[in-house]
Amino acid sequence: MTPYASVALFGRNGDVLFSPPHKERPTNITQARKAAARFWRSNLTAGDTLGSVILVREFAGQMEISERAAGSNRPWLEFTREIAEARQEPHLAACLDVLRVGPGRAEVPDVLEINGVIYRRDI
């Protein structure tokens, strides 16, 4: 079984938040995507709106990343990053920690900026 980690970006009271990563243990990428989407949809509280789900796994020394906006019928976006590059992006670095990839452990940050949008961690 290949371990995967997923993280969700969601809105609450006009703010965009993210949650700490969740470890997924399905046997293939399709099951991992479905499990991650199901997990994050079921963990929303009243008033939350799911923005997107990001699924990460380490394969052959690189990070394979899948991302999909919630409620979208579009296919998952897939791309890869070098592990060193992934460490520069806080949400991916947190997933690396959950997957136990690399020598250092990343902490989940309280504030995350992606493409000019600021996300705050749900504490």
PDB file of N, CA, C and O in Angstrom, residues 2-74:
ATOM      1  N   THR A   2       0.575   2.140  -0.897  1.00  0.00           N
ATOM      2  CA  THR A   2       1.289   3.410  -0.946  1.00  0.00           C
ATOM      3  C   THR A   2       0.568   4.427  -0.073  1.00  0.00           C
ATOM      4  O   THR A   2      -0.618   4.649  -0.255  1.00  0.00           O
ATOM      5  N   PRO A   3       1.259   5.026   0.873  1.00  0.00           N
ATOM      6  CA  PRO A   3       0.584   6.036   1.696  1.00  0.00           C
ATOM      7  C   PRO A   3       0.431   7.357   0.937  1.00  0.00           C
ATOM      8  O   PRO A   3       1.310   7.757   0.182  1.00  0.00           O
ATOM      9  N   TYR A   4      -0.671   7.978   1.146  1.00  0.00           N
ATOM     10  CA  TYR A   4      -0.977   9.288   0.589  1.00  0.00           C
ATOM     11  C   TYR A   4      -1.320  10.212   1.754  1.00  0.00           C
ATOM     12  O   TYR A   4      -1.757   9.757   2.803  1.00  0.00           O
ATOM     13  N   ALA A   5      -1.163  11.507   1.548  1.00  0.00           N
ATOM     14  CA  ALA A   5      -1.614  12.497   2.519  1.00  0.00           C
ATOM     15  C   ALA A   5      -2.491  13.490   1.776  1.00  0.00           C
ATOM     16  O   ALA A   5      -2.219  13.835   0.624  1.00  0.00           O
ATOM     17  N   SER A   6      -3.552  13.920   2.433  1.00  0.00           N
ATOM     18  CA  SER A   6      -4.430  14.902   1.810  1.00  0.00           C
ATOM     19  C   SER A   6      -4.601  16.092   2.743  1.00  0.00           C
ATOM     20  O   SER A   6      -4.497  15.979   3.955  1.00  0.00           O
ATOM     21  N   VAL A   7      -4.845  17.252   2.138  1.00  0.00           N
ATOM     22  CA  VAL A   7      -5.085  18.481   2.879  1.00  0.00           C
ATOM     23  C   VAL A   7      -6.239  19.196   2.184  1.00  0.00           C
ATOM     24  O   VAL A   7      -6.419  19.061   0.979  1.00  0.00           O
ATOM     25  N   ALA A   8      -7.042  19.911   2.968  1.00  0.00           N
ATOM     26  CA  ALA A   8      -8.202  20.609   2.416  1.00  0.00           C
ATOM     27  C   ALA A   8      -8.081  22.107   2.645  1.00  0.00           C
ATOM     28  O   ALA A   8      -7.577  22.552   3.674  1.00  0.00           O
ATOM     29  N   LEU A   9      -8.545  22.862   1.677  1.00  0.00           N
ATOM     30  CA  LEU A   9      -8.681  24.307   1.804  1.00  0.00           C
ATOM     31  C   LEU A   9     -10.172  24.586   1.842  1.00  0.00           C
ATOM     32  O   LEU A   9     -10.915  24.102   0.996  1.00  0.00           O
ATOM     33  N   PHE A  10     -10.632  25.342   2.847  1.00  0.00           N
ATOM     34  CA  PHE A  10     -12.065  25.599   2.961  1.00  0.00           C
ATOM     35  C   PHE A  10     -12.335  26.997   3.484  1.00  0.00           C
ATOM     36  O   PHE A  10     -11.445  27.652   4.035  1.00  0.00           O
ATOM     37  N   GLY A  11     -13.557  27.459   3.282  1.00  0.00           N
ATOM     38  CA  GLY A  11     -13.946  28.784   3.731  1.00  0.00           C
ATOM     39  C   GLY A  11     -14.818  28.716   4.967  1.00  0.00           C
ATOM     40  O   GLY A  11     -15.648  27.819   5.098  1.00  0.00           O
ATOM     41  N   ARG A  12     -14.609  29.679   5.873  1.00  0.00           N
ATOM     42  CA  ARG A  12     -15.420  29.767   7.085  1.00  0.00           C
ATOM     43  C   ARG A  12     -15.536  31.242   7.454  1.00  0.00           C
ATOM     44  O   ARG A  12     -14.520  31.901   7.643  1.00  0.00           O
ATOM     45  N   ASN A  13     -16.769  31.727   7.550  1.00  0.00           N
ATOM     46  CA  ASN A  13     -17.040  33.120   7.935  1.00  0.00           C
ATOM     47  C   ASN A  13     -16.254  34.120   7.093  1.00  0.00           C
ATOM     48  O   ASN A  13     -15.717  35.094   7.609  1.00  0.00           O
ATOM     49  N   GLY A  14     -16.150  33.868   5.808  1.00  0.00           N
ATOM     50  CA  GLY A  14     -15.448  34.785   4.914  1.00  0.00           C
ATOM     51  C   GLY A  14     -13.947  34.608   4.864  1.00  0.00           C
ATOM     52  O   GLY A  14     -13.276  35.239   4.057  1.00  0.00           O
ATOM     53  N   ASP A  15     -13.378  33.760   5.715  1.00  0.00           N
ATOM     54  CA  ASP A  15     -11.939  33.489   5.707  1.00  0.00           C
ATOM     55  C   ASP A  15     -11.671  32.170   4.997  1.00  0.00           C
ATOM     56  O   ASP A  15     -12.495  31.272   5.019  1.00  0.00           O
ATOM     57  N   VAL A  16     -10.507  32.067   4.367  1.00  0.00           N
ATOM     58  CA  VAL A  16     -10.089  30.813   3.756  1.00  0.00           C
ATOM     59  C   VAL A  16      -9.122  30.139   4.717  1.00  0.00           C
ATOM     60  O   VAL A  16      -8.115  30.722   5.115  1.00  0.00           O
ATOM     61  N   LEU A  17      -9.443  28.913   5.121  1.00  0.00           N
ATOM     62  CA  LEU A  17      -8.657  28.156   6.095  1.00  0.00           C
ATOM     63  C   LEU A  17      -8.131  26.874   5.470  1.00  0.00           C
ATOM     64  O   LEU A  17      -8.617  26.431   4.435  1.00  0.00           O
ATOM     65  N   PHE A  18      -7.164  26.260   6.114  1.00  0.00           N
ATOM     66  CA  PHE A  18      -6.735  24.924   5.716  1.00  0.00           C
ATOM     67  C   PHE A  18      -6.629  24.063   6.955  1.00  0.00           C
ATOM     68  O   PHE A  18      -6.492  24.564   8.067  1.00  0.00           O
ATOM     69  N   SER A  19      -6.729  22.782   6.759  1.00  0.00           N
ATOM     70  CA  SER A  19      -6.664  21.832   7.860  1.00  0.00           C
ATOM     71  C   SER A  19      -5.356  21.070   7.808  1.00  0.00           C
ATOM     72  O   SER A  19      -4.765  20.915   6.738  1.00  0.00           O
ATOM     73  N   PRO A  20      -4.899  20.555   8.941  1.00  0.00           N
ATOM     74  CA  PRO A  20      -3.700  19.718   8.920  1.00  0.00           C
ATOM     75  C   PRO A  20      -3.923  18.485   8.041  1.00  0.00           C
ATOM     76  O   PRO A  20      -5.056  18.032   7.883  1.00  0.00           O
ATOM     77  N   PRO A  21      -2.862  17.952   7.455  1.00  0.00           N
ATOM     78  CA  PRO A  21      -2.992  16.802   6.549  1.00  0.00           C
ATOM     79  C   PRO A  21      -3.571  15.560   7.225  1.00  0.00           C
ATOM     80  O   PRO A  21      -3.433  15.366   8.431  1.00  0.00           O
ATOM     81  N   HIS A  22      -4.204  14.748   6.415  1.00  0.00           N
ATOM     82  CA  HIS A  22      -4.779  13.478   6.852  1.00  0.00           C
ATOM     83  C   HIS A  22      -4.118  12.376   6.033  1.00  0.00           C
ATOM     84  O   HIS A  22      -3.959  12.502   4.822  1.00  0.00           O
ATOM     85  N   LYS A  23      -3.716  11.281   6.677  1.00  0.00           N
ATOM     86  CA  LYS A  23      -3.063  10.171   5.980  1.00  0.00           C
ATOM     87  C   LYS A  23      -4.114   9.253   5.378  1.00  0.00           C
ATOM     88  O   LYS A  23      -5.080   8.878   6.037  1.00  0.00           O
ATOM     89  N   GLU A  24      -3.929   8.901   4.113  1.00  0.00           N
ATOM     90  CA  GLU A  24      -4.821   7.982   3.388  1.00  0.00           C
ATOM     91  C   GLU A  24      -4.028   6.716   3.080  1.00  0.00           C
ATOM     92  O   GLU A  24      -2.845   6.778   2.796  1.00  0.00           O
ATOM     93  N   ARG A  25      -4.692   5.549   3.133  1.00  0.00           N
ATOM     94  CA  ARG A  25      -3.985   4.286   2.871  1.00  0.00           C
ATOM     95  C   ARG A  25      -4.712   3.379   1.869  1.00  0.00           C
ATOM     96  O   ARG A  25      -4.828   2.183   2.096  1.00  0.00           O
ATOM     97  N   PRO A  26      -5.204   3.914   0.776  1.00  0.00           N
ATOM     98  CA  PRO A  26      -5.844   3.053  -0.225  1.00  0.00           C
ATOM     99  C   PRO A  26      -4.791   2.347  -1.087  1.00  0.00           C
ATOM    100  O   PRO A  26      -3.594   2.631  -0.987  1.00  0.00           O
ATOM    101  N   THR A  27      -5.251   1.464  -1.946  1.00  0.00           N
ATOM    102  CA  THR A  27      -4.327   0.690  -2.766  1.00  0.00           C
ATOM    103  C   THR A  27      -3.968   1.364  -4.080  1.00  0.00           C
ATOM    104  O   THR A  27      -2.999   0.988  -4.714  1.00  0.00           O
ATOM    105  N   ASN A  28      -4.747   2.361  -4.523  1.00  0.00           N
ATOM    106  CA  ASN A  28      -4.404   3.049  -5.767  1.00  0.00           C
ATOM    107  C   ASN A  28      -4.849   4.507  -5.720  1.00  0.00           C
ATOM    108  O   ASN A  28      -5.562   4.926  -4.810  1.00  0.00           O
ATOM    109  N   ILE A  29      -4.440   5.274  -6.714  1.00  0.00           N
ATOM    110  CA  ILE A  29      -4.687   6.713  -6.731  1.00  0.00           C
ATOM    111  C   ILE A  29      -6.182   7.044  -6.806  1.00  0.00           C
ATOM    112  O   ILE A  29      -6.639   8.000  -6.174  1.00  0.00           O
ATOM    113  N   THR A  30      -6.942   6.261  -7.544  1.00  0.00           N
ATOM    114  CA  THR A  30      -8.372   6.532  -7.657  1.00  0.00           C
ATOM    115  C   THR A  30      -9.064   6.391  -6.309  1.00  0.00           C
ATOM    116  O   THR A  30      -9.851   7.250  -5.910  1.00  0.00           O
ATOM    117  N   GLN A  31      -8.754   5.323  -5.592  1.00  0.00           N
ATOM    118  CA  GLN A  31      -9.335   5.133  -4.263  1.00  0.00           C
ATOM    119  C   GLN A  31      -8.869   6.222  -3.301  1.00  0.00           C
ATOM    120  O   GLN A  31      -9.636   6.691  -2.466  1.00  0.00           O
ATOM    121  N   ALA A  32      -7.612   6.644  -3.421  1.00  0.00           N
ATOM    122  CA  ALA A  32      -7.081   7.693  -2.552  1.00  0.00           C
ATOM    123  C   ALA A  32      -7.818   9.005  -2.785  1.00  0.00           C
ATOM    124  O   ALA A  32      -8.173   9.708  -1.839  1.00  0.00           O
ATOM    125  N   ARG A  33      -8.059   9.336  -4.035  1.00  0.00           N
ATOM    126  CA  ARG A  33      -8.767  10.577  -4.354  1.00  0.00           C
ATOM    127  C   ARG A  33     -10.188  10.553  -3.803  1.00  0.00           C
ATOM    128  O   ARG A  33     -10.651  11.526  -3.209  1.00  0.00           O
ATOM    129  N   LYS A  34     -10.877   9.450  -4.023  1.00  0.00           N
ATOM    130  CA  LYS A  34     -12.248   9.333  -3.522  1.00  0.00           C
ATOM    131  C   LYS A  34     -12.291   9.387  -2.002  1.00  0.00           C
ATOM    132  O   LYS A  34     -13.138  10.054  -1.411  1.00  0.00           O
ATOM    133  N   ALA A  35     -11.355   8.689  -1.349  1.00  0.00           N
ATOM    134  CA  ALA A  35     -11.318   8.672   0.115  1.00  0.00           C
ATOM    135  C   ALA A  35     -11.020  10.062   0.673  1.00  0.00           C
ATOM    136  O   ALA A  35     -11.640  10.496   1.644  1.00  0.00           O
ATOM    137  N   ALA A  36     -10.083  10.774   0.054  1.00  0.00           N
ATOM    138  CA  ALA A  36      -9.739  12.117   0.522  1.00  0.00           C
ATOM    139  C   ALA A  36     -10.917  13.071   0.367  1.00  0.00           C
ATOM    140  O   ALA A  36     -11.254  13.806   1.292  1.00  0.00           O
ATOM    141  N   ALA A  37     -11.565  13.044  -0.790  1.00  0.00           N
ATOM    142  CA  ALA A  37     -12.713  13.926  -1.019  1.00  0.00           C
ATOM    143  C   ALA A  37     -13.834  13.612  -0.032  1.00  0.00           C
ATOM    144  O   ALA A  37     -14.433  14.516   0.555  1.00  0.00           O
ATOM    145  N   ARG A  38     -14.084  12.333   0.193  1.00  0.00           N
ATOM    146  CA  ARG A  38     -15.129  11.915   1.138  1.00  0.00           C
ATOM    147  C   ARG A  38     -14.782  12.344   2.560  1.00  0.00           C
ATOM    148  O   ARG A  38     -15.628  12.861   3.289  1.00  0.00           O
ATOM    149  N   PHE A  39     -13.527  12.150   2.963  1.00  0.00           N
ATOM    150  CA  PHE A  39     -13.098  12.510   4.314  1.00  0.00           C
ATOM    151  C   PHE A  39     -13.287  14.001   4.563  1.00  0.00           C
ATOM    152  O   PHE A  39     -13.845  14.409   5.576  1.00  0.00           O
ATOM    153  N   TRP A  40     -12.799  14.839   3.642  1.00  0.00           N
ATOM    154  CA  TRP A  40     -12.867  16.278   3.869  1.00  0.00           C
ATOM    155  C   TRP A  40     -14.294  16.810   3.774  1.00  0.00           C
ATOM    156  O   TRP A  40     -14.652  17.730   4.500  1.00  0.00           O
ATOM    157  N   ARG A  41     -15.125  16.228   2.898  1.00  0.00           N
ATOM    158  CA  ARG A  41     -16.538  16.645   2.853  1.00  0.00           C
ATOM    159  C   ARG A  41     -17.234  16.322   4.159  1.00  0.00           C
ATOM    160  O   ARG A  41     -18.053  17.087   4.646  1.00  0.00           O
ATOM    161  N   SER A  42     -16.908  15.186   4.762  1.00  0.00           N
ATOM    162  CA  SER A  42     -17.582  14.768   5.990  1.00  0.00           C
ATOM    163  C   SER A  42     -17.060  15.494   7.230  1.00  0.00           C
ATOM    164  O   SER A  42     -17.696  15.445   8.271  1.00  0.00           O
ATOM    165  N   ASN A  43     -15.917  16.171   7.141  1.00  0.00           N
ATOM    166  CA  ASN A  43     -15.343  16.858   8.298  1.00  0.00           C
ATOM    167  C   ASN A  43     -15.588  18.361   8.322  1.00  0.00           C
ATOM    168  O   ASN A  43     -14.960  19.072   9.092  1.00  0.00           O
ATOM    169  N   LEU A  44     -16.490  18.833   7.507  1.00  0.00           N
ATOM    170  CA  LEU A  44     -16.833  20.253   7.528  1.00  0.00           C
ATOM    171  C   LEU A  44     -17.811  20.518   8.659  1.00  0.00           C
ATOM    172  O   LEU A  44     -18.651  19.685   8.976  1.00  0.00           O
ATOM    173  N   THR A  45     -17.690  21.674   9.271  1.00  0.00           N
ATOM    174  CA  THR A  45     -18.649  22.067  10.302  1.00  0.00           C
ATOM    175  C   THR A  45     -19.671  23.008   9.680  1.00  0.00           C
ATOM    176  O   THR A  45     -19.518  23.431   8.530  1.00  0.00           O
ATOM    177  N   ALA A  46     -20.689  23.337  10.418  1.00  0.00           N
ATOM    178  CA  ALA A  46     -21.754  24.204   9.910  1.00  0.00           C
ATOM    179  C   ALA A  46     -21.167  25.530   9.423  1.00  0.00           C
ATOM    180  O   ALA A  46     -20.366  26.161  10.103  1.00  0.00           O
ATOM    181  N   GLY A  47     -21.536  25.915   8.238  1.00  0.00           N
ATOM    182  CA  GLY A  47     -21.053  27.172   7.673  1.00  0.00           C
ATOM    183  C   GLY A  47     -19.775  27.057   6.865  1.00  0.00           C
ATOM    184  O   GLY A  47     -19.378  28.014   6.210  1.00  0.00           O
ATOM    185  N   ASP A  48     -19.091  25.914   6.881  1.00  0.00           N
ATOM    186  CA  ASP A  48     -17.866  25.726   6.102  1.00  0.00           C
ATOM    187  C   ASP A  48     -18.203  25.404   4.648  1.00  0.00           C
ATOM    188  O   ASP A  48     -19.187  24.717   4.376  1.00  0.00           O
ATOM    189  N   THR A  49     -17.371  25.870   3.747  1.00  0.00           N
ATOM    190  CA  THR A  49     -17.491  25.500   2.338  1.00  0.00           C
ATOM    191  C   THR A  49     -16.136  24.972   1.875  1.00  0.00           C
ATOM    192  O   THR A  49     -15.120  25.658   2.018  1.00  0.00           O
ATOM    193  N   LEU A  50     -16.126  23.770   1.351  1.00  0.00           N
ATOM    194  CA  LEU A  50     -14.895  23.138   0.897  1.00  0.00           C
ATOM    195  C   LEU A  50     -14.432  23.796  -0.394  1.00  0.00           C
ATOM    196  O   LEU A  50     -15.189  23.913  -1.348  1.00  0.00           O
ATOM    197  N   GLY A  51     -13.190  24.265  -0.413  1.00  0.00           N
ATOM    198  CA  GLY A  51     -12.632  24.909  -1.597  1.00  0.00           C
ATOM    199  C   GLY A  51     -11.957  23.913  -2.520  1.00  0.00           C
ATOM    200  O   GLY A  51     -12.305  23.798  -3.687  1.00  0.00           O
ATOM    201  N   SER A  52     -10.978  23.185  -2.001  1.00  0.00           N
ATOM    202  CA  SER A  52     -10.292  22.177  -2.809  1.00  0.00           C
ATOM    203  C   SER A  52      -9.645  21.132  -1.919  1.00  0.00           C
ATOM    204  O   SER A  52      -9.417  21.362  -0.736  1.00  0.00           O
ATOM    205  N   VAL A  53      -9.368  19.995  -2.533  1.00  0.00           N
ATOM    206  CA  VAL A  53      -8.706  18.876  -1.855  1.00  0.00           C
ATOM    207  C   VAL A  53      -7.399  18.621  -2.596  1.00  0.00           C
ATOM    208  O   VAL A  53      -7.381  18.562  -3.825  1.00  0.00           O
ATOM    209  N   ILE A  54      -6.321  18.486  -1.847  1.00  0.00           N
ATOM    210  CA  ILE A  54      -5.002  18.233  -2.430  1.00  0.00           C
ATOM    211  C   ILE A  54      -4.496  16.901  -1.885  1.00  0.00           C
ATOM    212  O   ILE A  54      -4.492  16.684  -0.680  1.00  0.00           O
ATOM    213  N   LEU A  55      -4.092  16.007  -2.786  1.00  0.00           N
ATOM    214  CA  LEU A  55      -3.604  14.681  -2.427  1.00  0.00           C
ATOM    215  C   LEU A  55      -2.147  14.575  -2.844  1.00  0.00           C
ATOM    216  O   LEU A  55      -1.783  14.957  -3.957  1.00  0.00           O
ATOM    217  N   VAL A  56      -1.288  14.055  -1.945  1.00  0.00           N
ATOM    218  CA  VAL A  56       0.156  14.009  -2.180  1.00  0.00           C
ATOM    219  C   VAL A  56       0.683  12.613  -1.877  1.00  0.00           C
ATOM    220  O   VAL A  56       0.233  11.964  -0.929  1.00  0.00           O
ATOM    221  N   ARG A  57       1.641  12.161  -2.686  1.00  0.00           N
ATOM    222  CA  ARG A  57       2.386  10.941  -2.365  1.00  0.00           C
ATOM    223  C   ARG A  57       3.802  11.088  -2.882  1.00  0.00           C
ATOM    224  O   ARG A  57       4.059  11.844  -3.815  1.00  0.00           O
ATOM    225  N   GLU A  58       4.717  10.365  -2.266  1.00  0.00           N
ATOM    226  CA  GLU A  58       6.109  10.351  -2.715  1.00  0.00           C
ATOM    227  C   GLU A  58       6.282   9.145  -3.624  1.00  0.00           C
ATOM    228  O   GLU A  58       5.857   8.040  -3.306  1.00  0.00           O
ATOM    229  N   PHE A  59       6.901   9.362  -4.792  1.00  0.00           N
ATOM    230  CA  PHE A  59       7.148   8.265  -5.721  1.00  0.00           C
ATOM    231  C   PHE A  59       8.439   8.561  -6.473  1.00  0.00           C
ATOM    232  O   PHE A  59       8.579   9.606  -7.092  1.00  0.00           O
ATOM    233  N   ALA A  60       9.383   7.647  -6.391  1.00  0.00           N
ATOM    234  CA  ALA A  60      10.659   7.739  -7.110  1.00  0.00           C
ATOM    235  C   ALA A  60      11.394   9.043  -6.840  1.00  0.00           C
ATOM    236  O   ALA A  60      11.928   9.671  -7.744  1.00  0.00           O
ATOM    237  N   GLY A  61      11.386   9.482  -5.582  1.00  0.00           N
ATOM    238  CA  GLY A  61      12.122  10.669  -5.202  1.00  0.00           C
ATOM    239  C   GLY A  61      11.451  11.982  -5.545  1.00  0.00           C
ATOM    240  O   GLY A  61      12.059  13.035  -5.414  1.00  0.00           O
ATOM    241  N   GLN A  62      10.221  11.931  -6.024  1.00  0.00           N
ATOM    242  CA  GLN A  62       9.466  13.136  -6.328  1.00  0.00           C
ATOM    243  C   GLN A  62       8.115  13.091  -5.645  1.00  0.00           C
ATOM    244  O   GLN A  62       7.647  12.031  -5.245  1.00  0.00           O
ATOM    245  N   MET A  63       7.490  14.243  -5.535  1.00  0.00           N
ATOM    246  CA  MET A  63       6.148  14.321  -4.979  1.00  0.00           C
ATOM    247  C   MET A  63       5.148  14.339  -6.129  1.00  0.00           C
ATOM    248  O   MET A  63       5.259  15.161  -7.025  1.00  0.00           O
ATOM    249  N   GLU A  64       4.199  13.414  -6.090  1.00  0.00           N
ATOM    250  CA  GLU A  64       3.099  13.408  -7.046  1.00  0.00           C
ATOM    251  C   GLU A  64       1.922  14.079  -6.359  1.00  0.00           C
ATOM    252  O   GLU A  64       1.506  13.650  -5.283  1.00  0.00           O
ATOM    253  N   ILE A  65       1.380  15.113  -6.971  1.00  0.00           N
ATOM    254  CA  ILE A  65       0.330  15.915  -6.367  1.00  0.00           C
ATOM    255  C   ILE A  65      -0.893  15.917  -7.263  1.00  0.00           C
ATOM    256  O   ILE A  65      -0.783  16.105  -8.483  1.00  0.00           O
ATOM    257  N   SER A  66      -2.053  15.696  -6.660  1.00  0.00           N
ATOM    258  CA  SER A  66      -3.340  15.784  -7.358  1.00  0.00           C
ATOM    259  C   SER A  66      -4.180  16.816  -6.629  1.00  0.00           C
ATOM    260  O   SER A  66      -4.232  16.824  -5.407  1.00  0.00           O
ATOM    261  N   GLU A  67      -4.855  17.668  -7.392  1.00  0.00           N
ATOM    262  CA  GLU A  67      -5.684  18.707  -6.787  1.00  0.00           C
ATOM    263  C   GLU A  67      -6.998  18.825  -7.556  1.00  0.00           C
ATOM    264  O   GLU A  67      -7.024  18.724  -8.773  1.00  0.00           O
ATOM    265  N   ARG A  68      -8.070  19.037  -6.789  1.00  0.00           N
ATOM    266  CA  ARG A  68      -9.384  19.190  -7.415  1.00  0.00           C
ATOM    267  C   ARG A  68     -10.237  20.136  -6.580  1.00  0.00           C
ATOM    268  O   ARG A  68     -10.303  20.005  -5.360  1.00  0.00           O
ATOM    269  N   ALA A  69     -10.878  21.065  -7.261  1.00  0.00           N
ATOM    270  CA  ALA A  69     -11.802  21.966  -6.578  1.00  0.00           C
ATOM    271  C   ALA A  69     -13.032  21.171  -6.164  1.00  0.00           C
ATOM    272  O   ALA A  69     -13.493  20.290  -6.896  1.00  0.00           O
ATOM    273  N   ALA A  70     -13.551  21.468  -4.986  1.00  0.00           N
ATOM    274  CA  ALA A  70     -14.728  20.761  -4.475  1.00  0.00           C
ATOM    275  C   ALA A  70     -15.936  21.041  -5.365  1.00  0.00           C
ATOM    276  O   ALA A  70     -16.111  22.147  -5.861  1.00  0.00           O
ATOM    277  N   GLY A  71     -16.740  20.019  -5.569  1.00  0.00           N
ATOM    278  CA  GLY A  71     -17.957  20.163  -6.358  1.00  0.00           C
ATOM    279  C   GLY A  71     -17.700  20.284  -7.847  1.00  0.00           C
ATOM    280  O   GLY A  71     -18.602  20.568  -8.619  1.00  0.00           O
ATOM    281  N   SER A  72     -16.478  20.077  -8.277  1.00  0.00           N
ATOM    282  CA  SER A  72     -16.118  20.211  -9.681  1.00  0.00           C
ATOM    283  C   SER A  72     -16.252  18.879 -10.406  1.00  0.00           C
ATOM    284  O   SER A  72     -15.938  17.826  -9.871  1.00  0.00           O
ATOM    285  N   ASN A  73     -16.732  18.930 -11.628  1.00  0.00           N
ATOM    286  CA  ASN A  73     -16.797  17.724 -12.459  1.00  0.00           C
ATOM    287  C   ASN A  73     -15.557  17.601 -13.325  1.00  0.00           C
ATOM    288  O   ASN A  73     -15.447  16.669 -14.108  1.00  0.00           O
ATOM    289  N   ARG A  74     -14.656  18.544 -13.191  1.00  0.00           N
ATOM    290  CA  ARG A  74     -13.412  18.497 -13.959  1.00  0.00           C
ATOM    291  C   ARG A  74     -12.500  17.413 -13.402  1.00  0.00           C
ATOM    292  O   ARG A  74     -12.582  17.067 -12.232  1.00  0.00           O
TER     293      ARG A  74
END
